[in-house]
PDB file of C-alpha atoms in Angstrom:
ATOM      1  CA  UNK D 255      79.396 121.463 114.950  1.00 97.00           C
ATOM      2  CA  UNK D 256      82.487 119.618 113.772  1.00 98.00           C
ATOM      3  CA  UNK D 257      81.757 115.907 114.037  1.00 98.00           C
ATOM      4  CA  UNK D 258      84.609 114.049 112.357  1.00 98.00           C
ATOM      5  CA  UNK D 259      88.121 114.122 111.000  1.00 98.00           C
ATOM      6  CA  UNK D 260      87.089 114.332 107.356  1.00 98.00           C
ATOM      7  CA  UNK D 261      90.530 114.044 105.839  1.00 98.00           C
ATOM      8  CA  UNK D 262      94.241 114.668 106.073  1.00 98.00           C
ATOM      9  CA  UNK D 263      95.552 116.600 103.073  1.00 98.00           C
ATOM     10  CA  UNK D 264      99.016 115.449 101.964  1.00 98.00           C
ATOM     11  CA  UNK D 265     100.987 117.359  99.334  1.00 98.00           C
ATOM     12  CA  UNK D 266     103.138 115.351  96.943  1.00 98.00           C
ATOM     13  CA  UNK D 267     105.247 115.927  93.844  1.00 98.00           C
ATOM     14  CA  UNK D 268     103.917 112.938  91.893  1.00 98.00           C
ATOM     15  CA  UNK D 269     100.360 111.811  92.582  1.00 98.00           C
ATOM     16  CA  UNK D 270     100.641 108.489  90.773  1.00 98.00           C
ATOM     17  CA  UNK D 271     103.780 107.454  92.663  1.00 98.00           C
ATOM     18  CA  UNK D 272     102.270 108.516  95.976  1.00 98.00           C
ATOM     19  CA  UNK D 273      99.027 106.646  95.317  1.00 98.00           C
ATOM     20  CA  UNK D 274     101.131 103.591  94.518  1.00 98.00           C
ATOM     21  CA  UNK D 275     103.087 103.992  97.780  1.00 98.00           C
ATOM     22  CA  UNK D 276      99.876 104.003  99.842  1.00 98.00           C
ATOM     23  CA  UNK D 277      98.477 101.027  97.909  1.00 98.00           C
ATOM     24  CA  UNK D 278     101.609  98.906  98.046  1.00 98.00           C
ATOM     25  CA  UNK D 279     102.514  99.736 101.655  1.00 98.00           C
ATOM     26  CA  UNK D 280      99.120  99.735 103.375  1.00 98.00           C
ATOM     27  CA  UNK D 281      96.610  98.383 100.866  1.00 98.00           C
ATOM     28  CA  UNK D 282      94.719 101.696 100.648  1.00 98.00           C
ATOM     29  CA  UNK D 283      92.812 102.104  97.377  1.00 97.00           C
ATOM     30  CA  UNK D 284      91.702 105.213  95.490  1.00 98.00           C
ATOM     31  CA  UNK D 285      88.033 105.906  96.266  1.00 98.00           C
ATOM     32  CA  UNK D 286      87.777 108.997  94.082  1.00 98.00           C
ATOM     33  CA  UNK D 287      90.018 111.219  91.999  1.00 98.00           C
ATOM     34  CA  UNK D 288      89.515 114.588  90.360  1.00 97.00           C
ATOM     35  CA  UNK D 289      91.171 117.798  89.230  1.00 97.00           C
ATOM     36  CA  UNK D 290      90.140 120.952  91.100  1.00 93.00           C
ATOM     37  CA  UNK D 291      91.220 123.821  88.841  1.00 92.00           C
ATOM     38  CA  UNK D 292      90.150 126.483  91.340  1.00 90.00           C
ATOM     39  CA  UNK D 293      92.451 124.974  93.982  1.00 91.00           C
ATOM     40  CA  UNK D 294      95.105 124.131  91.377  1.00 95.00           C
ATOM     41  CA  UNK D 295      95.376 120.466  92.397  1.00 96.00           C
ATOM     42  CA  UNK D 296      95.049 116.979  91.037  1.00 98.00           C
ATOM     43  CA  UNK D 297      93.907 114.767  93.879  1.00 98.00           C
ATOM     44  CA  UNK D 298      93.106 111.243  94.997  1.00 98.00           C
ATOM     45  CA  UNK D 299      90.908 110.402  97.964  1.00 98.00           C
ATOM     46  CA  UNK D 300      91.721 107.175  99.834  1.00 98.00           C
ATOM     47  CA  UNK D 301      88.875 106.150 102.146  1.00 98.00           C
ATOM     48  CA  UNK D 302      90.276 104.822 105.430  1.00 98.00           C
ATOM     49  CA  UNK D 303      87.202 104.339 107.646  1.00 98.00           C
ATOM     50  CA  UNK D 304      83.629 105.381 108.168  1.00 98.00           C
ATOM     51  CA  UNK D 305      82.755 107.683 111.055  1.00 98.00           C
ATOM     52  CA  UNK D 306      80.075 107.804 113.753  1.00 97.00           C
ATOM     53  CA  UNK D 307      78.397 110.873 112.210  1.00 98.00           C
ATOM     54  CA  UNK D 308      77.569 108.957 109.013  1.00 97.00           C
ATOM     55  CA  UNK D 309      80.565 110.289 107.089  1.00 97.00           C
ATOM     56  CA  UNK D 310      84.055 108.951 106.467  1.00 98.00           C
ATOM     57  CA  UNK D 311      87.722 109.770 106.939  1.00 98.00           C
ATOM     58  CA  UNK D 312      90.046 109.965 103.948  1.00 98.00           C
ATOM     59  CA  UNK D 313      93.613 110.664 103.026  1.00 98.00           C
ATOM     60  CA  UNK D 314      93.604 113.333 100.338  1.00 98.00           C
ATOM     61  CA  UNK D 315      96.731 113.178  98.179  1.00 98.00           C
ATOM     62  CA  UNK D 316      97.383 116.458  96.369  1.00 98.00           C
ATOM     63  CA  UNK D 317      99.649 117.232  93.430  1.00 98.00           C
ATOM     64  CA  UNK D 318      99.699 120.841  92.216  1.00 98.00           C
ATOM     65  CA  UNK D 319      98.612 121.476  88.632  1.00 97.00           C
ATOM     66  CA  UNK D 320     100.556 124.755  88.577  1.00 96.00           C
ATOM     67  CA  UNK D 321     103.526 126.105  90.521  1.00 93.00           C
ATOM     68  CA  UNK D 322     101.691 129.256  91.622  1.00 95.00           C
ATOM     69  CA  UNK D 323      98.833 127.368  93.302  1.00 95.00           C
ATOM     70  CA  UNK D 324      98.707 127.353  97.098  1.00 95.00           C
ATOM     71  CA  UNK D 325      99.822 123.719  97.215  1.00 97.00           C
ATOM     72  CA  UNK D 326     102.515 124.334  94.580  1.00 97.00           C
ATOM     73  CA  UNK D 327     104.037 127.162  96.584  1.00 97.00           C
ATOM     74  CA  UNK D 328     103.760 125.194  99.811  1.00 97.00           C
ATOM     75  CA  UNK D 329     105.533 122.181  98.248  1.00 97.00           C
ATOM     76  CA  UNK D 330     108.354 124.349  96.884  1.00 97.00           C
ATOM     77  CA  UNK D 331     108.944 125.704 100.390  1.00 96.00           C
ATOM     78  CA  UNK D 332     108.334 122.641 102.555  1.00 95.00           C
ATOM     79  CA  UNK D 333     108.707 119.541 100.413  1.00 97.00           C
ATOM     80  CA  UNK D 334     106.249 116.660 100.643  1.00 98.00           C
ATOM     81  CA  UNK D 335     104.199 116.223 103.807  1.00 98.00           C
ATOM     82  CA  UNK D 336     100.958 117.016 105.606  1.00 98.00           C
ATOM     83  CA  UNK D 337      99.524 120.188 104.071  1.00 98.00           C
ATOM     84  CA  UNK D 338      96.266 120.543 106.045  1.00 98.00           C
ATOM     85  CA  UNK D 339      93.711 118.764 108.194  1.00 98.00           C
ATOM     86  CA  UNK D 340      89.947 118.881 107.643  1.00 98.00           C
ATOM     87  CA  UNK D 341      86.990 118.537 109.990  1.00 98.00           C
ATOM     88  CA  UNK D 342      83.559 117.523 108.759  1.00 98.00           C
ATOM     89  CA  UNK D 343      80.405 119.438 109.673  1.00 98.00           C
ATOM     90  CA  UNK D 344      76.804 119.437 108.494  1.00 98.00           C
ATOM     91  CA  UNK D 345      76.924 123.259 108.307  1.00 98.00           C
ATOM     92  CA  UNK D 346      80.127 124.749 106.926  1.00 98.00           C
ATOM     93  CA  UNK D 347      78.426 128.133 106.481  1.00 98.00           C
ATOM     94  CA  UNK D 348      77.230 128.450 110.059  1.00 98.00           C
ATOM     95  CA  UNK D 349      80.368 126.976 111.612  1.00 98.00           C
ATOM     96  CA  UNK D 350      82.733 129.143 109.593  1.00 98.00           C
ATOM     97  CA  UNK D 351      80.774 132.278 110.518  1.00 98.00           C
ATOM     98  CA  UNK D 352      80.763 131.298 114.197  1.00 98.00           C
ATOM     99  CA  UNK D 353      84.520 130.678 114.086  1.00 98.00           C
ATOM    100  CA  UNK D 354      85.114 133.964 112.255  1.00 98.00           C
ATOM    101  CA  UNK D 355      83.208 135.634 115.077  1.00 98.00           C
ATOM    102  CA  UNK D 356      85.750 134.247 117.543  1.00 97.00           C
ATOM    103  CA  UNK D 357      88.536 136.132 115.763  1.00 97.00           C
ATOM    104  CA  UNK D 358      89.957 133.278 113.659  1.00 98.00           C
ATOM    105  CA  UNK D 359      90.611 134.352 110.062  1.00 98.00           C
ATOM    106  CA  UNK D 360      88.472 132.396 107.555  1.00 98.00           C
ATOM    107  CA  UNK D 361      90.164 132.479 104.165  1.00 97.00           C
ATOM    108  CA  UNK D 362      87.064 132.583 101.922  1.00 97.00           C
ATOM    109  CA  UNK D 363      84.086 134.939 102.106  1.00 96.00           C
ATOM    110  CA  UNK D 364      81.859 132.022 101.074  1.00 96.00           C
ATOM    111  CA  UNK D 365      82.613 128.278 101.015  1.00 97.00           C
ATOM    112  CA  UNK D 366      84.010 126.983  97.731  1.00 96.00           C
ATOM    113  CA  UNK D 367      83.921 123.677  95.873  1.00 95.00           C
ATOM    114  CA  UNK D 368      85.900 120.833  97.453  1.00 95.00           C
ATOM    115  CA  UNK D 369      86.340 117.126  96.726  1.00 95.00           C
ATOM    116  CA  UNK D 370      83.360 115.040  95.657  1.00 95.00           C
ATOM    117  CA  UNK D 371      80.958 117.974  95.461  1.00 96.00           C
ATOM    118  CA  UNK D 372      81.654 119.119  99.021  1.00 97.00           C
ATOM    119  CA  UNK D 373      81.684 122.738 100.174  1.00 98.00           C
ATOM    120  CA  UNK D 374      84.819 123.872 101.985  1.00 98.00           C
ATOM    121  CA  UNK D 375      86.597 126.736 103.622  1.00 98.00           C
ATOM    122  CA  UNK D 376      89.974 127.168 105.311  1.00 98.00           C
ATOM    123  CA  UNK D 377      91.113 128.789 108.555  1.00 98.00           C
ATOM    124  CA  UNK D 378      94.377 130.719 108.676  1.00 98.00           C
ATOM    125  CA  UNK D 379      97.147 128.501 110.090  1.00 98.00           C
ATOM    126  CA  UNK D 380      98.628 131.371 112.087  1.00 98.00           C
ATOM    127  CA  UNK D 381      95.343 131.564 114.020  1.00 98.00           C
ATOM    128  CA  UNK D 382      95.286 127.762 114.532  1.00 98.00           C
ATOM    129  CA  UNK D 383      98.665 127.049 116.174  1.00 98.00           C
ATOM    130  CA  UNK D 384     100.374 126.415 112.842  1.00 98.00           C
ATOM    131  CA  UNK D 385      97.764 124.038 111.383  1.00 98.00           C
ATOM    132  CA  UNK D 386      96.059 124.934 108.099  1.00 98.00           C
ATOM    133  CA  UNK D 387      92.534 123.784 108.952  1.00 98.00           C
ATOM    134  CA  UNK D 388      89.717 123.060 106.522  1.00 98.00           C
ATOM    135  CA  UNK D 389      86.002 122.767 107.272  1.00 98.00           C
ATOM    136  CA  UNK D 390      83.985 120.490 104.968  1.00 98.00           C
ATOM    137  CA  UNK D 391      80.336 119.798 104.374  1.00 98.00           C
ATOM    138  CA  UNK D 392      79.976 116.705 102.210  1.00 97.00           C
ATOM    139  CA  UNK D 393      77.571 116.678  99.284  1.00 94.00           C
ATOM    140  CA  UNK D 394      74.271 114.857  99.896  1.00 86.00           C
ATOM    141  CA  UNK D 395      74.771 111.200  98.854  1.00 76.00           C
ATOM    142  CA  UNK D 396      72.646 111.650  95.714  1.00 69.00           C
ATOM    143  CA  UNK D 397      74.956 114.404  94.488  1.00 55.00           C
ATOM    144  CA  UNK D 398      78.126 112.428  95.078  1.00 52.00           C
ATOM    145  CA  UNK D 399      79.505 111.171  91.801  1.00 52.00           C
ATOM    146  CA  UNK D 400      82.707 109.256  92.328  1.00 53.00           C
TER     147      UNK D 400
ATOM    148  CA  UNK A 200      95.598  95.753 108.395  1.00 97.00           C
ATOM    149  CA  UNK A 201      95.242  99.468 109.015  1.00 98.00           C
ATOM    150  CA  UNK A 202      91.566 100.178 109.654  1.00 98.00           C
ATOM    151  CA  UNK A 203      91.275 103.796 110.803  1.00 98.00           C
ATOM    152  CA  UNK A 204      92.872 107.186 111.121  1.00 98.00           C
ATOM    153  CA  UNK A 205      93.691 106.848 114.808  1.00 98.00           C
ATOM    154  CA  UNK A 206      94.978 110.350 115.392  1.00 98.00           C
ATOM    155  CA  UNK A 207      96.708 113.422 114.047  1.00 98.00           C
ATOM    156  CA  UNK A 208      99.688 114.414 116.186  1.00 98.00           C
ATOM    157  CA  UNK A 209     100.089 118.193 116.510  1.00 98.00           C
ATOM    158  CA  UNK A 210     103.179 119.738 118.119  1.00 98.00           C
ATOM    159  CA  UNK A 211     102.696 122.896 120.175  1.00 98.00           C
ATOM    160  CA  UNK A 212     104.752 125.135 122.429  1.00 98.00           C
ATOM    161  CA  UNK A 213     102.133 125.445 125.181  1.00 98.00           C
ATOM    162  CA  UNK A 214      99.753 122.529 125.688  1.00 98.00           C
ATOM    163  CA  UNK A 215      97.325 124.396 127.942  1.00 98.00           C
ATOM    164  CA  UNK A 216      96.922 127.279 125.501  1.00 98.00           C
ATOM    165  CA  UNK A 217      96.491 124.905 122.569  1.00 98.00           C
ATOM    166  CA  UNK A 218      93.905 122.802 124.403  1.00 98.00           C
ATOM    167  CA  UNK A 219      92.042 126.031 125.160  1.00 98.00           C
ATOM    168  CA  UNK A 220      92.177 127.051 121.477  1.00 98.00           C
ATOM    169  CA  UNK A 221      90.581 123.769 120.380  1.00 98.00           C
ATOM    170  CA  UNK A 222      87.941 123.984 123.128  1.00 98.00           C
ATOM    171  CA  UNK A 223      87.007 127.624 122.543  1.00 98.00           C
ATOM    172  CA  UNK A 224      87.097 127.448 118.723  1.00 98.00           C
ATOM    173  CA  UNK A 225      85.535 124.059 118.024  1.00 98.00           C
ATOM    174  CA  UNK A 226      84.155 122.765 121.328  1.00 98.00           C
ATOM    175  CA  UNK A 227      86.579 119.824 121.414  1.00 98.00           C
ATOM    176  CA  UNK A 228      87.200 118.549 124.955  1.00 97.00           C
ATOM    177  CA  UNK A 229      90.146 116.693 126.472  1.00 98.00           C
ATOM    178  CA  UNK A 230      89.362 112.971 126.586  1.00 98.00           C
ATOM    179  CA  UNK A 231      92.665 111.944 128.162  1.00 98.00           C
ATOM    180  CA  UNK A 232      95.969 113.498 129.133  1.00 98.00           C
ATOM    181  CA  UNK A 233      99.303 112.040 130.195  1.00 97.00           C
ATOM    182  CA  UNK A 234     103.051 112.520 130.225  1.00 97.00           C
ATOM    183  CA  UNK A 235     105.071 110.046 128.156  1.00 93.00           C
ATOM    184  CA  UNK A 236     108.612 110.313 129.494  1.00 92.00           C
ATOM    185  CA  UNK A 237     110.009 107.887 126.925  1.00 90.00           C
ATOM    186  CA  UNK A 238     108.707 110.073 124.086  1.00 91.00           C
ATOM    187  CA  UNK A 239     109.507 113.288 125.999  1.00 95.00           C
ATOM    188  CA  UNK A 240     106.012 114.732 125.630  1.00 96.00           C
ATOM    189  CA  UNK A 241     103.104 115.993 127.638  1.00 98.00           C
ATOM    190  CA  UNK A 242      99.966 115.306 125.655  1.00 98.00           C
ATOM    191  CA  UNK A 243      96.215 115.742 125.462  1.00 98.00           C
ATOM    192  CA  UNK A 244      93.920 113.526 123.398  1.00 98.00           C
ATOM    193  CA  UNK A 245      90.767 115.160 121.993  1.00 98.00           C
ATOM    194  CA  UNK A 246      88.282 112.548 120.763  1.00 98.00           C
ATOM    195  CA  UNK A 247      86.663 113.723 117.524  1.00 98.00           C
ATOM    196  CA  UNK A 248      84.603 110.733 116.339  1.00 98.00           C
ATOM    197  CA  UNK A 249      84.230 106.983 116.612  1.00 98.00           C
ATOM    198  CA  UNK A 250      85.238 104.794 113.703  1.00 98.00           C
ATOM    199  CA  UNK A 251      83.751 101.842 111.846  1.00 97.00           C
ATOM    200  CA  UNK A 252      86.386  99.425 113.196  1.00 98.00           C
ATOM    201  CA  UNK A 253      85.243  99.972 116.809  1.00 97.00           C
ATOM    202  CA  UNK A 254      87.944 102.548 117.557  1.00 97.00           C
ATOM    203  CA  UNK A 255      88.067 106.316 117.460  1.00 98.00           C
ATOM    204  CA  UNK A 256      89.902 109.240 115.876  1.00 98.00           C
ATOM    205  CA  UNK A 257      91.636 111.815 118.039  1.00 98.00           C
ATOM    206  CA  UNK A 258      93.691 114.944 117.832  1.00 98.00           C
ATOM    207  CA  UNK A 259      96.830 114.406 119.890  1.00 98.00           C
ATOM    208  CA  UNK A 260      98.303 117.681 121.117  1.00 98.00           C
ATOM    209  CA  UNK A 261     101.966 117.347 122.059  1.00 98.00           C
ATOM    210  CA  UNK A 262     104.212 119.651 124.090  1.00 98.00           C
ATOM    211  CA  UNK A 263     107.808 118.536 124.561  1.00 98.00           C
ATOM    212  CA  UNK A 264     108.990 117.969 128.127  1.00 97.00           C
ATOM    213  CA  UNK A 265     112.615 118.475 127.041  1.00 96.00           C
ATOM    214  CA  UNK A 266     114.279 120.279 124.163  1.00 94.00           C
ATOM    215  CA  UNK A 267     116.244 117.217 123.047  1.00 95.00           C
ATOM    216  CA  UNK A 268     113.154 115.041 122.575  1.00 95.00           C
ATOM    217  CA  UNK A 269     112.073 114.246 119.017  1.00 95.00           C
ATOM    218  CA  UNK A 270     109.124 116.618 119.272  1.00 97.00           C
ATOM    219  CA  UNK A 271     111.260 119.309 120.931  1.00 97.00           C
ATOM    220  CA  UNK A 272     113.794 119.222 118.104  1.00 97.00           C
ATOM    221  CA  UNK A 273     111.049 119.152 115.494  1.00 97.00           C
ATOM    222  CA  UNK A 274     109.337 122.207 117.030  1.00 97.00           C
ATOM    223  CA  UNK A 275     112.577 124.165 117.173  1.00 97.00           C
ATOM    224  CA  UNK A 276     113.071 123.534 113.452  1.00 96.00           C
ATOM    225  CA  UNK A 277     109.507 123.774 112.130  1.00 95.00           C
ATOM    226  CA  UNK A 278     107.402 125.692 114.623  1.00 97.00           C
ATOM    227  CA  UNK A 279     103.928 124.532 115.585  1.00 98.00           C
ATOM    228  CA  UNK A 280     102.015 122.249 113.223  1.00 98.00           C
ATOM    229  CA  UNK A 281     101.168 118.679 112.251  1.00 98.00           C
ATOM    230  CA  UNK A 282     103.969 116.445 113.505  1.00 98.00           C
ATOM    231  CA  UNK A 283     102.692 113.007 112.463  1.00 98.00           C
ATOM    232  CA  UNK A 284      99.651 110.981 111.442  1.00 98.00           C
ATOM    233  CA  UNK A 285      98.672 107.631 112.931  1.00 98.00           C
ATOM    234  CA  UNK A 286      96.767 104.661 111.582  1.00 98.00           C
ATOM    235  CA  UNK A 287      95.045 102.160 113.859  1.00 98.00           C
ATOM    236  CA  UNK A 288      95.494  98.411 113.491  1.00 98.00           C
ATOM    237  CA  UNK A 289      94.618  95.363 115.566  1.00 98.00           C
ATOM    238  CA  UNK A 290      98.168  94.036 115.008  1.00 98.00           C
ATOM    239  CA  UNK A 291     100.933  96.625 115.178  1.00 98.00           C
ATOM    240  CA  UNK A 292     103.552  93.862 115.439  1.00 98.00           C
ATOM    241  CA  UNK A 293     102.474  92.014 112.327  1.00 98.00           C
ATOM    242  CA  UNK A 294     101.777  95.116 110.275  1.00 98.00           C
ATOM    243  CA  UNK A 295     105.056  96.806 111.156  1.00 98.00           C
ATOM    244  CA  UNK A 296     106.989  93.655 110.235  1.00 98.00           C
ATOM    245  CA  UNK A 297     105.127  93.360 106.938  1.00 98.00           C
ATOM    246  CA  UNK A 298     105.821  97.012 106.149  1.00 98.00           C
ATOM    247  CA  UNK A 299     109.491  96.620 107.113  1.00 98.00           C
ATOM    248  CA  UNK A 300     109.609  93.742 104.671  1.00 98.00           C
ATOM    249  CA  UNK A 301     108.538  96.120 101.904  1.00 97.00           C
ATOM    250  CA  UNK A 302     111.635  98.258 102.476  1.00 97.00           C
ATOM    251  CA  UNK A 303     110.101 101.010 104.625  1.00 98.00           C
ATOM    252  CA  UNK A 304     112.235 101.840 107.649  1.00 98.00           C
ATOM    253  CA  UNK A 305     110.442 101.117 110.949  1.00 98.00           C
ATOM    254  CA  UNK A 306     111.999 103.245 113.698  1.00 97.00           C
ATOM    255  CA  UNK A 307     111.664 100.803 116.623  1.00 97.00           C
ATOM    256  CA  UNK A 308     112.759  97.175 116.821  1.00 96.00           C
ATOM    257  CA  UNK A 309     109.670  96.466 118.927  1.00 96.00           C
ATOM    258  CA  UNK A 310     106.545  98.597 119.462  1.00 97.00           C
ATOM    259  CA  UNK A 311     106.719 100.964 122.440  1.00 96.00           C
ATOM    260  CA  UNK A 312     104.194 102.478 124.831  1.00 95.00           C
ATOM    261  CA  UNK A 313     101.847 105.085 123.325  1.00 95.00           C
ATOM    262  CA  UNK A 314      98.831 107.039 124.550  1.00 95.00           C
ATOM    263  CA  UNK A 315      96.244 105.342 126.758  1.00 95.00           C
ATOM    264  CA  UNK A 316      98.155 102.087 127.037  1.00 96.00           C
ATOM    265  CA  UNK A 317      98.475 101.621 123.296  1.00 97.00           C
ATOM    266  CA  UNK A 318     101.451 100.036 121.527  1.00 98.00           C
ATOM    267  CA  UNK A 319     103.026 102.105 118.769  1.00 98.00           C
ATOM    268  CA  UNK A 320     105.765 102.310 116.221  1.00 98.00           C
ATOM    269  CA  UNK A 321     106.809 104.895 113.624  1.00 98.00           C
ATOM    270  CA  UNK A 322     107.784 104.709 109.960  1.00 98.00           C
ATOM    271  CA  UNK A 323     110.571 106.906 108.611  1.00 98.00           C
ATOM    272  CA  UNK A 324     109.104 110.008 106.940  1.00 98.00           C
ATOM    273  CA  UNK A 325     111.650 109.873 104.126  1.00 98.00           C
ATOM    274  CA  UNK A 326     110.225 106.481 103.150  1.00 98.00           C
ATOM    275  CA  UNK A 327     106.625 107.810 103.365  1.00 98.00           C
ATOM    276  CA  UNK A 328     106.658 110.837 101.036  1.00 98.00           C
ATOM    277  CA  UNK A 329     107.529 113.219 103.868  1.00 98.00           C
ATOM    278  CA  UNK A 330     104.910 112.039 106.362  1.00 98.00           C
ATOM    279  CA  UNK A 331     106.044 110.751 109.761  1.00 98.00           C
ATOM    280  CA  UNK A 332     103.617 107.847 110.113  1.00 98.00           C
ATOM    281  CA  UNK A 333     102.691 106.014 113.310  1.00 98.00           C
ATOM    282  CA  UNK A 334     100.991 102.635 113.633  1.00 98.00           C
ATOM    283  CA  UNK A 335      98.890 102.107 116.778  1.00 98.00           C
ATOM    284  CA  UNK A 336      97.221  99.176 118.442  1.00 98.00           C
ATOM    285  CA  UNK A 337      94.883 100.438 121.156  1.00 97.00           C
ATOM    286  CA  UNK A 338      94.858  98.800 124.570  1.00 94.00           C
ATOM    287  CA  UNK A 339      91.961  96.411 125.208  1.00 86.00           C
ATOM    288  CA  UNK A 340      89.102  98.441 126.741  1.00 77.00           C
ATOM    289  CA  UNK A 341      89.636  96.926 130.194  1.00 69.00           C
ATOM    290  CA  UNK A 342      93.225  98.174 130.221  1.00 55.00           C
ATOM    291  CA  UNK A 343      92.350 101.715 129.181  1.00 52.00           C
ATOM    292  CA  UNK A 344      92.518 104.050 132.146  1.00 52.00           C
ATOM    293  CA  UNK A 345      91.726 107.570 131.156  1.00 53.00           C
TER     294      UNK A 345
END
């Protein structure tokens, strides 16, 4: 069951400048940053609020590490903006299989590594009214290293 | 101060079909629906979670009521997808003035009527790294009629 807006993924050309925009304009601070080589992104997570399911909602700022990554190609086509939205669940495996069973294309056979030790998958935007949609199960707190 | 992700605004061609997609795929239900003639949209709010500031996070599904509305023009250019993101604040007037003072263009001179009796304004996407950004102050609970 999807129980929160986990994050909004925002693609940008320059992560440092974009982080500075969010800090200077709104006071949002970087909670965590990492490079995800599999996804081909350098990213910063800005924690905005905690959520009623015991999780939190973040902005995820994404700069591609290579032009041929999914985010790199998306940026070249669309320019900066909202790249995807993500819902949090305690069971990304079960939920993604259930959603696949409803005829929505799930992009990975098995969930992959996301931010902060999470496990993630994506749903095809053409099956989701134009919205690239991610499902996330956060790492247990003890495994979170930020 | 911005204290939550209030909603993600998603533009769609057919509100009823899109509501049904979110219900059938994820189990999300309509919390509130209304027509906002000033904005030129028919909309449905799907409540996803409550937030640590006493508010909530929603998906806001938007179908234009006229082609020349902002959302209608955006849809004709971009197709379905994420139209804007919104942050919640207790003081949309003060925050929008402070942000205007930092050189970010605020689209309204004064906040206007948003969903569920809220007061809203928008920041220019070109000043926000490509993200059309809304600021929202929710109506006091007694004034919310959903």
